[in-house]
Amino acid sequence: MAAVQQLEPMPSLARPQSLNGNPFTSDVDMERSSPPIQQGLPLCSEPERGDTRIAVIIYGIGQEKIVAVFAEVLGKPSRTKNRFEDVTQHDQDWVIGIPAENAKDDIATRDRGLIVAINAHCTGLGMPPDIYLSAQCDYEFLYTETPFFRRDLARFTSHILGQLCHHKALMAKPRTFIISTTFPDVHAALPNIDILTVGADAIEIRVDLLKEPLGNGTFSDIPSLSYVGEQVMLLRQRTELPIILTTRCTNENGRFPMDNPGLYYDYLYRALQWGVEYIDVELWLPESIRKKLYEQRGNSRIMSAFHDFSGNFKWTSDRAESIFLESQRYADCVKMIAIIHDPNENFELEYFRSKIKAKYPDSVPMSAVNMGETGPVLSDAQQILHTHHASSPAHHRSSWANERGRD
């Protein structure tokens, strides 16, 4: 893996600090319809005012203190109320907590223009969270009580409220490195996460490669939303890198079945609720799903993905341009990958990249990739590199080397 400078120092686990025995003041810090996207906010890398709606935290039994932690992170006082209908404009400068049992009564009829509803669920209370609350809330924060990662909550909050994001900074870099994890269980990567992510600017979690144990020595064909949620939580607790969540289909070198496109929506939409920074949306999915995810993405970003492993794809064809145009309709960045047999086809890719840049100067950033039988075929102009660490499982390790359509 190529060595590059990182945007920020990599984190390492610090010892928990406890105050008065309250697990929510412990900070296992690391030392080194959903709300529409807020129009007019830039793709920022600097602190912004962000979403100014009243944050209402839904909490479980015995978890009242999580409301105060949200309030501390947001720099506001907190108080609890019984129902959403009790929240008014007078609560604008407060963080409000509502018990989960009460929240179910009127969460569906809340004033969405006034309130952003966050379902804070402690995994120690059992998984999955209440299905109805998960479906109705704007966002969902999964956390462990012991240890408790305060920085994870701060990162989640700043992202979903649009106060801080890394997209602009990543797109401005001359070369961006993305590490793809191929572990069936994220736990296996955690001891070496610092090593795995050296030089990386973002980390991808392959949902289709996760294997959820069923308890009898077998694994689920498709990991449950509950299992995926815990995996995302574990990864986010140990790294501050932006996360890309991918559900790769069988036709595009993945393991997710293609007979139910709605399944992809369920997982990708839940990733938006979890505050994942990027979701990978494959171009073959119905336009209705791609459009809906784009409209519901909030402060997350959508990476449109197209793969052609037939060996017959031509960058010089009209089809290549039409695929790009369709991809960018509901995306913040576009990724196109093709298998080639002749390294000289890199020149065709470079021609395509230059043509798109000249013809559509205001288009979203594009990553274009040529792959050979043994992996990516590199050229000097490549700017975004997807790679895998040698300690990752072998599946899909020789992934993509991308070149962005913007300098």
mmCIF file of C-alpha atoms in Angstrom, residues 16-362:
data_model
loop_
_atom_site.group_PDB
_atom_site.id
_atom_site.type_symbol
_atom_site.label_atom_id
_atom_site.label_comp_id
_atom_site.label_asym_id
_atom_site.label_seq_id
_atom_site.Cartn_x
_atom_site.Cartn_y
_atom_site.Cartn_z
ATOM 1 C CA PRO A 16 -11.480 5.297 30.316
ATOM 2 C CA GLN A 17 -11.971 8.096 32.811
ATOM 3 C CA SER A 18 -14.913 7.892 35.184
ATOM 4 C CA LEU A 19 -16.608 10.604 37.182
ATOM 5 C CA ASN A 20 -18.846 9.668 40.100
ATOM 6 C CA GLY A 21 -19.415 6.219 38.656
ATOM 7 C CA ASN A 22 -21.480 7.572 35.769
ATOM 8 C CA PRO A 23 -20.672 5.508 32.650
ATOM 9 C CA PHE A 24 -21.801 8.343 30.369
ATOM 10 C CA THR A 25 -19.098 10.644 31.699
ATOM 11 C CA SER A 26 -16.541 7.970 30.904
ATOM 12 C CA ASP A 27 -14.816 8.828 27.683
ATOM 13 C CA VAL A 28 -12.892 6.079 25.967
ATOM 14 C CA ASP A 29 -11.469 8.799 23.766
ATOM 15 C CA MET A 30 -8.951 8.352 20.986
ATOM 16 C CA GLU A 31 -5.999 10.545 21.515
ATOM 17 C CA ARG A 32 -4.392 11.352 18.461
ATOM 18 C CA SER A 33 -38.989 10.629 6.260
ATOM 19 C CA SER A 34 -35.748 11.747 7.096
ATOM 20 C CA PRO A 35 -34.755 15.346 7.193
ATOM 21 C CA PRO A 36 -34.002 16.806 3.764
ATOM 22 C CA ILE A 37 -30.520 18.096 3.116
ATOM 23 C CA GLN A 38 -30.193 21.632 4.428
ATOM 24 C CA GLN A 39 -30.148 23.725 1.258
ATOM 25 C CA GLY A 40 -27.416 26.321 0.982
ATOM 26 C CA LEU A 41 -24.964 24.499 3.239
ATOM 27 C CA PRO A 42 -21.600 23.902 1.558
ATOM 28 C CA LEU A 43 -19.874 20.526 1.465
ATOM 29 C CA CYS A 44 -17.863 21.732 4.391
ATOM 30 C CA SER A 45 -14.617 20.907 6.108
ATOM 31 C CA GLU A 46 -14.938 23.782 8.581
ATOM 32 C CA PRO A 47 -17.425 24.169 11.450
ATOM 33 C CA GLU A 48 -20.848 25.363 10.306
ATOM 34 C CA ARG A 49 -24.043 26.441 12.062
ATOM 35 C CA GLY A 50 -25.804 23.443 10.590
ATOM 36 C CA ASP A 51 -29.295 22.160 11.407
ATOM 37 C CA THR A 52 -30.891 24.472 13.966
ATOM 38 C CA ARG A 53 -33.966 22.381 14.742
ATOM 39 C CA ILE A 54 -34.563 21.200 18.303
ATOM 40 C CA ALA A 55 -32.711 17.951 19.001
ATOM 41 C CA VAL A 56 -35.034 15.473 20.710
ATOM 42 C CA ILE A 57 -33.278 12.398 22.079
ATOM 43 C CA ILE A 58 -35.304 9.218 22.483
ATOM 44 C CA TYR A 59 -33.780 7.142 25.287
ATOM 45 C CA GLY A 60 -34.318 3.661 26.704
ATOM 46 C CA ILE A 61 -35.013 2.439 30.208
ATOM 47 C CA GLY A 62 -32.362 3.649 32.651
ATOM 48 C CA GLN A 63 -30.578 5.656 29.943
ATOM 49 C CA GLU A 64 -31.689 9.185 30.860
ATOM 50 C CA LYS A 65 -28.084 10.371 31.208
ATOM 51 C CA ILE A 66 -27.454 10.032 27.462
ATOM 52 C CA VAL A 67 -29.655 13.102 26.974
ATOM 53 C CA ALA A 68 -27.294 15.180 29.122
ATOM 54 C CA VAL A 69 -24.289 13.957 27.118
ATOM 55 C CA PHE A 70 -25.915 15.048 23.855
ATOM 56 C CA ALA A 71 -26.607 18.417 25.489
ATOM 57 C CA GLU A 72 -23.008 18.812 26.646
ATOM 58 C CA VAL A 73 -21.704 18.033 23.176
ATOM 59 C CA LEU A 74 -24.073 20.617 21.681
ATOM 60 C CA GLY A 75 -23.313 23.173 24.388
ATOM 61 C CA LYS A 76 -26.913 23.372 25.591
ATOM 62 C CA PRO A 77 -28.875 22.499 28.748
ATOM 63 C CA SER A 78 -31.207 19.505 28.712
ATOM 64 C CA ARG A 79 -34.590 18.571 30.078
ATOM 65 C CA THR A 80 -37.076 15.765 29.560
ATOM 66 C CA LYS A 81 -40.654 15.818 28.347
ATOM 67 C CA ASN A 82 -43.308 13.164 28.007
ATOM 68 C CA ARG A 83 -44.352 13.513 24.393
ATOM 69 C CA PHE A 84 -43.355 15.151 21.133
ATOM 70 C CA GLU A 85 -46.430 17.343 21.260
ATOM 71 C CA ASP A 86 -44.995 18.933 24.417
ATOM 72 C CA VAL A 87 -41.978 20.264 22.479
ATOM 73 C CA THR A 88 -42.508 23.864 21.363
ATOM 74 C CA GLN A 89 -40.541 26.759 19.931
ATOM 75 C CA HIS A 90 -39.704 27.756 23.505
ATOM 76 C CA ASP A 91 -37.400 24.698 23.669
ATOM 77 C CA GLN A 92 -35.171 26.036 20.886
ATOM 78 C CA ASP A 93 -32.153 26.478 23.175
ATOM 79 C CA TRP A 94 -32.551 23.090 24.879
ATOM 80 C CA VAL A 95 -31.875 19.443 24.122
ATOM 81 C CA ILE A 96 -35.021 17.480 24.916
ATOM 82 C CA GLY A 97 -35.247 13.874 26.078
ATOM 83 C CA ILE A 98 -38.325 11.673 25.658
ATOM 84 C CA PRO A 99 -38.606 8.098 27.007
ATOM 85 C CA ALA A 100 -38.784 5.514 24.234
ATOM 86 C CA GLU A 101 -42.098 4.076 25.402
ATOM 87 C CA ASN A 102 -43.723 7.515 25.353
ATOM 88 C CA ALA A 103 -42.087 8.548 22.077
ATOM 89 C CA LYS A 104 -43.973 5.866 20.163
ATOM 90 C CA ASP A 105 -47.277 7.602 20.897
ATOM 91 C CA ASP A 106 -46.767 10.610 18.630
ATOM 92 C CA ILE A 107 -43.365 10.431 16.902
ATOM 93 C CA ALA A 108 -45.102 9.953 13.544
ATOM 94 C CA THR A 109 -47.033 13.223 13.887
ATOM 95 C CA ARG A 110 -44.182 15.400 15.229
ATOM 96 C CA ASP A 111 -43.408 18.774 13.686
ATOM 97 C CA ARG A 112 -40.491 17.787 11.416
ATOM 98 C CA GLY A 113 -39.724 21.405 10.655
ATOM 99 C CA LEU A 114 -39.188 22.076 14.363
ATOM 100 C CA ILE A 115 -37.739 18.787 15.623
ATOM 101 C CA VAL A 116 -34.933 16.427 14.637
ATOM 102 C CA ALA A 117 -35.652 13.089 16.325
ATOM 103 C CA ILE A 118 -32.644 10.953 17.332
ATOM 104 C CA ASN A 119 -33.232 7.440 18.629
ATOM 105 C CA ALA A 120 -30.356 6.798 21.078
ATOM 106 C CA HIS A 121 -30.231 3.056 21.705
ATOM 107 C CA CYS A 122 -27.827 1.310 24.067
ATOM 108 C CA THR A 123 -26.942 -2.082 22.604
ATOM 109 C CA GLY A 124 -26.736 -3.436 26.139
ATOM 110 C CA LEU A 125 -30.529 -3.240 26.297
ATOM 111 C CA GLY A 126 -30.711 -5.740 23.452
ATOM 112 C CA MET A 127 -30.766 -5.623 19.693
ATOM 113 C CA PRO A 128 -32.394 -4.632 17.476
ATOM 114 C CA PRO A 129 -33.769 -1.302 18.704
ATOM 115 C CA ASP A 130 -37.523 -0.831 18.669
ATOM 116 C CA ILE A 131 -38.433 -1.363 15.009
ATOM 117 C CA TYR A 132 -41.124 1.304 14.976
ATOM 118 C CA LEU A 133 -38.870 3.967 16.493
ATOM 119 C CA SER A 134 -36.070 3.062 14.078
ATOM 120 C CA ALA A 135 -38.421 3.532 11.150
ATOM 121 C CA GLN A 136 -39.886 6.812 12.408
ATOM 122 C CA CYS A 137 -36.823 8.640 13.752
ATOM 123 C CA ASP A 138 -34.653 10.957 11.691
ATOM 124 C CA TYR A 139 -31.415 9.435 12.975
ATOM 125 C CA GLU A 140 -30.329 6.559 15.184
ATOM 126 C CA PHE A 141 -27.309 6.511 17.483
ATOM 127 C CA LEU A 142 -26.176 3.064 18.649
ATOM 128 C CA TYR A 143 -23.794 3.031 21.596
ATOM 129 C CA THR A 144 -22.280 0.884 24.303
ATOM 130 C CA GLU A 145 -22.627 1.950 27.913
ATOM 131 C CA THR A 146 -19.362 0.326 29.021
ATOM 132 C CA PRO A 147 -17.129 1.451 27.516
ATOM 133 C CA PHE A 148 -18.733 4.679 26.342
ATOM 134 C CA PHE A 149 -17.130 6.567 23.463
ATOM 135 C CA ARG A 150 -17.950 10.234 23.863
ATOM 136 C CA ARG A 151 -15.975 11.220 20.784
ATOM 137 C CA ASP A 152 -18.110 8.871 18.718
ATOM 138 C CA LEU A 153 -21.222 10.732 19.863
ATOM 139 C CA ALA A 154 -19.615 14.098 19.108
ATOM 140 C CA ARG A 155 -18.669 12.955 15.615
ATOM 141 C CA PHE A 156 -22.142 11.549 14.980
ATOM 142 C CA THR A 157 -23.841 14.727 16.167
ATOM 143 C CA SER A 158 -21.641 17.114 14.203
ATOM 144 C CA HIS A 159 -22.193 15.066 11.050
ATOM 145 C CA ILE A 160 -25.954 14.623 11.140
ATOM 146 C CA LEU A 161 -26.535 18.264 12.080
ATOM 147 C CA GLY A 162 -24.273 19.494 9.287
ATOM 148 C CA GLN A 163 -21.776 21.196 11.587
ATOM 149 C CA LEU A 164 -18.743 19.400 10.192
ATOM 150 C CA CYS A 165 -17.999 17.134 7.241
ATOM 151 C CA HIS A 166 -14.935 15.988 5.344
ATOM 152 C CA HIS A 167 -16.222 15.766 1.776
ATOM 153 C CA LYS A 168 -14.792 19.033 0.512
ATOM 154 C CA ALA A 169 -11.393 18.318 2.055
ATOM 155 C CA LEU A 170 -11.277 14.845 0.508
ATOM 156 C CA MET A 171 -12.265 16.104 -2.931
ATOM 157 C CA ALA A 172 -9.606 18.826 -2.793
ATOM 158 C CA LYS A 173 -6.733 16.405 -2.165
ATOM 159 C CA PRO A 174 -4.462 15.618 -5.127
ATOM 160 C CA ARG A 175 -4.677 11.921 -4.201
ATOM 161 C CA THR A 176 -7.155 10.230 -1.882
ATOM 162 C CA PHE A 177 -6.714 6.744 -0.421
ATOM 163 C CA ILE A 178 -9.648 4.562 0.624
ATOM 164 C CA ILE A 179 -9.083 1.323 2.538
ATOM 165 C CA SER A 180 -11.715 -1.379 2.043
ATOM 166 C CA THR A 181 -12.355 -3.841 4.866
ATOM 167 C CA THR A 182 -13.361 -7.342 3.791
ATOM 168 C CA PHE A 183 -13.693 -8.920 7.232
ATOM 169 C CA PRO A 184 -16.757 -11.066 7.996
ATOM 170 C CA ASP A 185 -16.740 -9.488 11.460
ATOM 171 C CA VAL A 186 -15.304 -6.031 12.213
ATOM 172 C CA HIS A 187 -14.045 -7.328 15.574
ATOM 173 C CA ALA A 188 -11.227 -9.067 13.686
ATOM 174 C CA ALA A 189 -9.938 -5.741 12.361
ATOM 175 C CA LEU A 190 -10.088 -3.719 15.582
ATOM 176 C CA PRO A 191 -6.781 -4.830 17.187
ATOM 177 C CA ASN A 192 -4.897 -3.670 14.086
ATOM 178 C CA ILE A 193 -7.137 -0.817 12.975
ATOM 179 C CA ASP A 194 -4.335 1.741 13.314
ATOM 180 C CA ILE A 195 -2.102 -0.350 11.056
ATOM 181 C CA LEU A 196 -4.881 -1.121 8.586
ATOM 182 C CA THR A 197 -5.729 2.546 8.101
ATOM 183 C CA VAL A 198 -2.254 4.085 7.897
ATOM 184 C CA GLY A 199 -2.325 6.596 5.046
ATOM 185 C CA ALA A 200 -6.062 6.166 4.409
ATOM 186 C CA ASP A 201 -8.498 9.064 4.029
ATOM 187 C CA ALA A 202 -11.663 6.957 4.335
ATOM 188 C CA ILE A 203 -12.631 3.383 5.211
ATOM 189 C CA GLU A 204 -15.166 1.191 3.442
ATOM 190 C CA ILE A 205 -17.273 -1.452 5.178
ATOM 191 C CA ARG A 206 -18.507 -4.170 2.828
ATOM 192 C CA VAL A 207 -21.899 -5.186 4.209
ATOM 193 C CA ASP A 208 -22.257 -7.983 1.670
ATOM 194 C CA LEU A 209 -19.109 -9.651 3.034
ATOM 195 C CA LEU A 210 -20.224 -9.581 6.675
ATOM 196 C CA LYS A 211 -21.167 -12.992 8.131
ATOM 197 C CA GLU A 212 -23.662 -12.987 10.972
ATOM 198 C CA PRO A 213 -23.393 -16.171 13.056
ATOM 199 C CA LEU A 214 -26.678 -17.944 13.735
ATOM 200 C CA GLY A 215 -25.449 -19.814 16.812
ATOM 201 C CA ASN A 216 -25.430 -23.304 15.314
ATOM 202 C CA GLY A 217 -22.200 -23.054 13.379
ATOM 203 C CA THR A 218 -23.884 -21.516 10.353
ATOM 204 C CA PHE A 219 -24.169 -17.960 9.081
ATOM 205 C CA SER A 220 -27.030 -15.877 7.760
ATOM 206 C CA ASP A 221 -27.128 -15.500 3.977
ATOM 207 C CA ILE A 222 -27.677 -11.767 4.504
ATOM 208 C CA PRO A 223 -26.553 -10.026 7.703
ATOM 209 C CA SER A 224 -29.439 -8.469 9.605
ATOM 210 C CA LEU A 225 -29.804 -4.715 10.012
ATOM 211 C CA SER A 226 -29.173 -5.269 13.715
ATOM 212 C CA TYR A 227 -25.846 -6.992 13.039
ATOM 213 C CA VAL A 228 -24.777 -4.400 10.465
ATOM 214 C CA GLY A 229 -25.661 -1.587 12.858
ATOM 215 C CA GLU A 230 -23.424 -3.018 15.560
ATOM 216 C CA GLN A 231 -20.614 -3.510 13.052
ATOM 217 C CA VAL A 232 -20.828 0.123 11.935
ATOM 218 C CA MET A 233 -20.908 1.228 15.589
ATOM 219 C CA LEU A 234 -17.774 -0.771 16.410
ATOM 220 C CA LEU A 235 -15.890 0.607 13.428
ATOM 221 C CA ARG A 236 -16.877 4.191 14.155
ATOM 222 C CA GLN A 237 -15.851 3.858 17.790
ATOM 223 C CA ARG A 238 -12.291 2.957 16.764
ATOM 224 C CA THR A 239 -11.596 5.284 13.851
ATOM 225 C CA GLU A 240 -12.351 8.876 12.965
ATOM 226 C CA LEU A 241 -12.040 8.235 9.230
ATOM 227 C CA PRO A 242 -15.177 8.832 7.142
ATOM 228 C CA ILE A 243 -17.017 5.552 6.555
ATOM 229 C CA ILE A 244 -18.289 4.316 3.183
ATOM 230 C CA LEU A 245 -21.025 1.670 3.469
ATOM 231 C CA THR A 246 -21.320 -0.674 0.497
ATOM 232 C CA THR A 247 -23.878 -3.366 -0.371
ATOM 233 C CA ARG A 248 -22.263 -4.924 -3.459
ATOM 234 C CA CYS A 249 -24.484 -7.157 -5.616
ATOM 235 C CA THR A 250 -23.600 -10.576 -7.038
ATOM 236 C CA ASN A 251 -23.309 -9.264 -10.608
ATOM 237 C CA GLU A 252 -20.700 -6.730 -9.524
ATOM 238 C CA ASN A 253 -18.365 -9.060 -7.625
ATOM 239 C CA GLY A 254 -20.328 -8.919 -4.379
ATOM 240 C CA ARG A 255 -22.668 -11.193 -2.424
ATOM 241 C CA PHE A 256 -25.931 -9.281 -2.057
ATOM 242 C CA PRO A 257 -28.777 -10.890 -4.047
ATOM 243 C CA MET A 258 -30.385 -8.873 -6.829
ATOM 244 C CA ASP A 259 -33.924 -10.231 -6.723
ATOM 245 C CA ASN A 260 -35.116 -7.648 -4.183
ATOM 246 C CA PRO A 261 -33.911 -4.076 -4.863
ATOM 247 C CA GLY A 262 -35.928 -2.890 -1.872
ATOM 248 C CA LEU A 263 -33.470 -4.749 0.350
ATOM 249 C CA TYR A 264 -30.722 -2.362 -0.761
ATOM 250 C CA TYR A 265 -32.870 0.615 0.117
ATOM 251 C CA ASP A 266 -33.495 -0.753 3.616
ATOM 252 C CA TYR A 267 -29.791 -1.067 4.374
ATOM 253 C CA LEU A 268 -28.620 2.107 2.670
ATOM 254 C CA TYR A 269 -31.358 4.244 4.208
ATOM 255 C CA ARG A 270 -30.555 2.878 7.652
ATOM 256 C CA ALA A 271 -26.903 3.792 7.044
ATOM 257 C CA LEU A 272 -28.043 7.383 6.472
ATOM 258 C CA GLN A 273 -29.886 7.242 9.782
ATOM 259 C CA TRP A 274 -26.720 5.951 11.476
ATOM 260 C CA GLY A 275 -24.819 8.974 10.218
ATOM 261 C CA VAL A 276 -22.522 7.106 7.816
ATOM 262 C CA GLU A 277 -20.617 9.690 5.787
ATOM 263 C CA TYR A 278 -20.903 7.927 2.390
ATOM 264 C CA ILE A 279 -23.168 5.263 0.940
ATOM 265 C CA ASP A 280 -22.354 3.355 -2.240
ATOM 266 C CA VAL A 281 -25.444 3.197 -4.478
ATOM 267 C CA GLU A 282 -25.210 0.918 -7.505
ATOM 268 C CA LEU A 283 -26.465 2.299 -10.809
ATOM 269 C CA TRP A 284 -28.517 -0.793 -11.667
ATOM 270 C CA LEU A 285 -30.923 -0.078 -8.813
ATOM 271 C CA PRO A 286 -34.309 1.346 -9.887
ATOM 272 C CA GLU A 287 -34.313 5.090 -10.397
ATOM 273 C CA SER A 288 -37.046 5.472 -7.765
ATOM 274 C CA ILE A 289 -34.725 4.031 -5.104
ATOM 275 C CA ARG A 290 -31.697 6.053 -6.177
ATOM 276 C CA LYS A 291 -33.752 9.244 -6.262
ATOM 277 C CA LYS A 292 -35.309 8.610 -2.863
ATOM 278 C CA LEU A 293 -31.938 7.942 -1.224
ATOM 279 C CA TYR A 294 -30.533 11.104 -2.788
ATOM 280 C CA GLU A 295 -33.400 13.163 -1.430
ATOM 281 C CA GLN A 296 -33.091 11.585 2.017
ATOM 282 C CA ARG A 297 -29.311 11.702 2.323
ATOM 283 C CA GLY A 298 -29.226 14.618 4.755
ATOM 284 C CA ASN A 299 -25.561 15.497 5.318
ATOM 285 C CA SER A 300 -24.251 12.167 4.050
ATOM 286 C CA ARG A 301 -22.908 11.823 0.502
ATOM 287 C CA ILE A 302 -23.855 9.347 -2.207
ATOM 288 C CA MET A 303 -21.283 7.563 -4.347
ATOM 289 C CA SER A 304 -22.900 6.188 -7.497
ATOM 290 C CA ALA A 305 -21.212 2.934 -8.529
ATOM 291 C CA PHE A 306 -21.070 1.268 -11.958
ATOM 292 C CA HIS A 307 -19.088 -1.905 -12.727
ATOM 293 C CA ASP A 308 -18.663 -3.755 -16.014
ATOM 294 C CA PHE A 309 -16.717 -7.014 -15.748
ATOM 295 C CA SER A 310 -17.608 -8.284 -19.223
ATOM 296 C CA GLY A 311 -14.358 -7.089 -20.748
ATOM 297 C CA ASN A 312 -16.286 -5.445 -23.571
ATOM 298 C CA PHE A 313 -16.796 -1.986 -22.089
ATOM 299 C CA LYS A 314 -15.288 0.869 -24.105
ATOM 300 C CA TRP A 315 -14.526 4.268 -22.615
ATOM 301 C CA THR A 316 -14.764 5.809 -26.081
ATOM 302 C CA SER A 317 -18.359 4.643 -26.592
ATOM 303 C CA ASP A 318 -21.474 6.795 -26.314
ATOM 304 C CA ARG A 319 -22.638 4.355 -23.638
ATOM 305 C CA ALA A 320 -19.809 5.374 -21.324
ATOM 306 C CA GLU A 321 -20.865 9.008 -21.419
ATOM 307 C CA SER A 322 -24.549 8.170 -20.947
ATOM 308 C CA ILE A 323 -23.686 6.012 -17.927
ATOM 309 C CA PHE A 324 -21.827 8.915 -16.356
ATOM 310 C CA LEU A 325 -24.697 11.306 -16.990
ATOM 311 C CA GLU A 326 -27.237 8.912 -15.494
ATOM 312 C CA SER A 327 -24.942 8.204 -12.538
ATOM 313 C CA GLN A 328 -24.492 11.832 -11.563
ATOM 314 C CA ARG A 329 -28.218 12.581 -11.474
ATOM 315 C CA TYR A 330 -28.568 11.259 -7.933
ATOM 316 C CA ALA A 331 -25.010 11.311 -6.641
ATOM 317 C CA ASP A 332 -22.353 13.496 -5.046
ATOM 318 C CA CYS A 333 -19.549 11.544 -6.739
ATOM 319 C CA VAL A 334 -19.439 8.893 -9.453
ATOM 320 C CA LYS A 335 -17.398 5.688 -9.640
ATOM 321 C CA MET A 336 -17.037 3.712 -12.888
ATOM 322 C CA ILE A 337 -15.019 0.475 -13.107
ATOM 323 C CA ALA A 338 -14.294 -1.705 -16.154
ATOM 324 C CA ILE A 339 -12.220 -4.788 -16.961
ATOM 325 C CA ILE A 340 -9.631 -4.316 -19.717
ATOM 326 C CA HIS A 341 -7.321 -6.678 -21.581
ATOM 327 C CA ASP A 342 -4.817 -4.208 -23.010
ATOM 328 C CA PRO A 343 -2.958 -1.648 -20.837
ATOM 329 C CA ASN A 344 -3.191 0.766 -23.782
ATOM 330 C CA GLU A 345 -6.881 1.102 -22.910
ATOM 331 C CA ASN A 346 -5.686 3.358 -20.110
ATOM 332 C CA PHE A 347 -5.284 6.034 -22.794
ATOM 333 C CA GLU A 348 -8.951 5.615 -23.690
ATOM 334 C CA LEU A 349 -9.880 6.045 -20.041
ATOM 335 C CA GLU A 350 -7.749 9.188 -19.825
ATOM 336 C CA TYR A 351 -9.448 10.518 -22.955
ATOM 337 C CA PHE A 352 -12.840 9.840 -21.367
ATOM 338 C CA ARG A 353 -11.837 11.562 -18.141
ATOM 339 C CA SER A 354 -10.606 14.626 -20.037
ATOM 340 C CA LYS A 355 -13.729 14.734 -22.199
ATOM 341 C CA ILE A 356 -16.061 14.606 -19.198
ATOM 342 C CA LYS A 357 -14.077 17.294 -17.416
ATOM 343 C CA ALA A 358 -14.148 19.590 -20.448
ATOM 344 C CA LYS A 359 -17.734 18.912 -21.501
ATOM 345 C CA TYR A 360 -19.268 18.976 -18.011
ATOM 346 C CA PRO A 361 -17.060 21.263 -15.898
ATOM 347 C CA ASP A 362 -19.711 21.604 -13.184
#
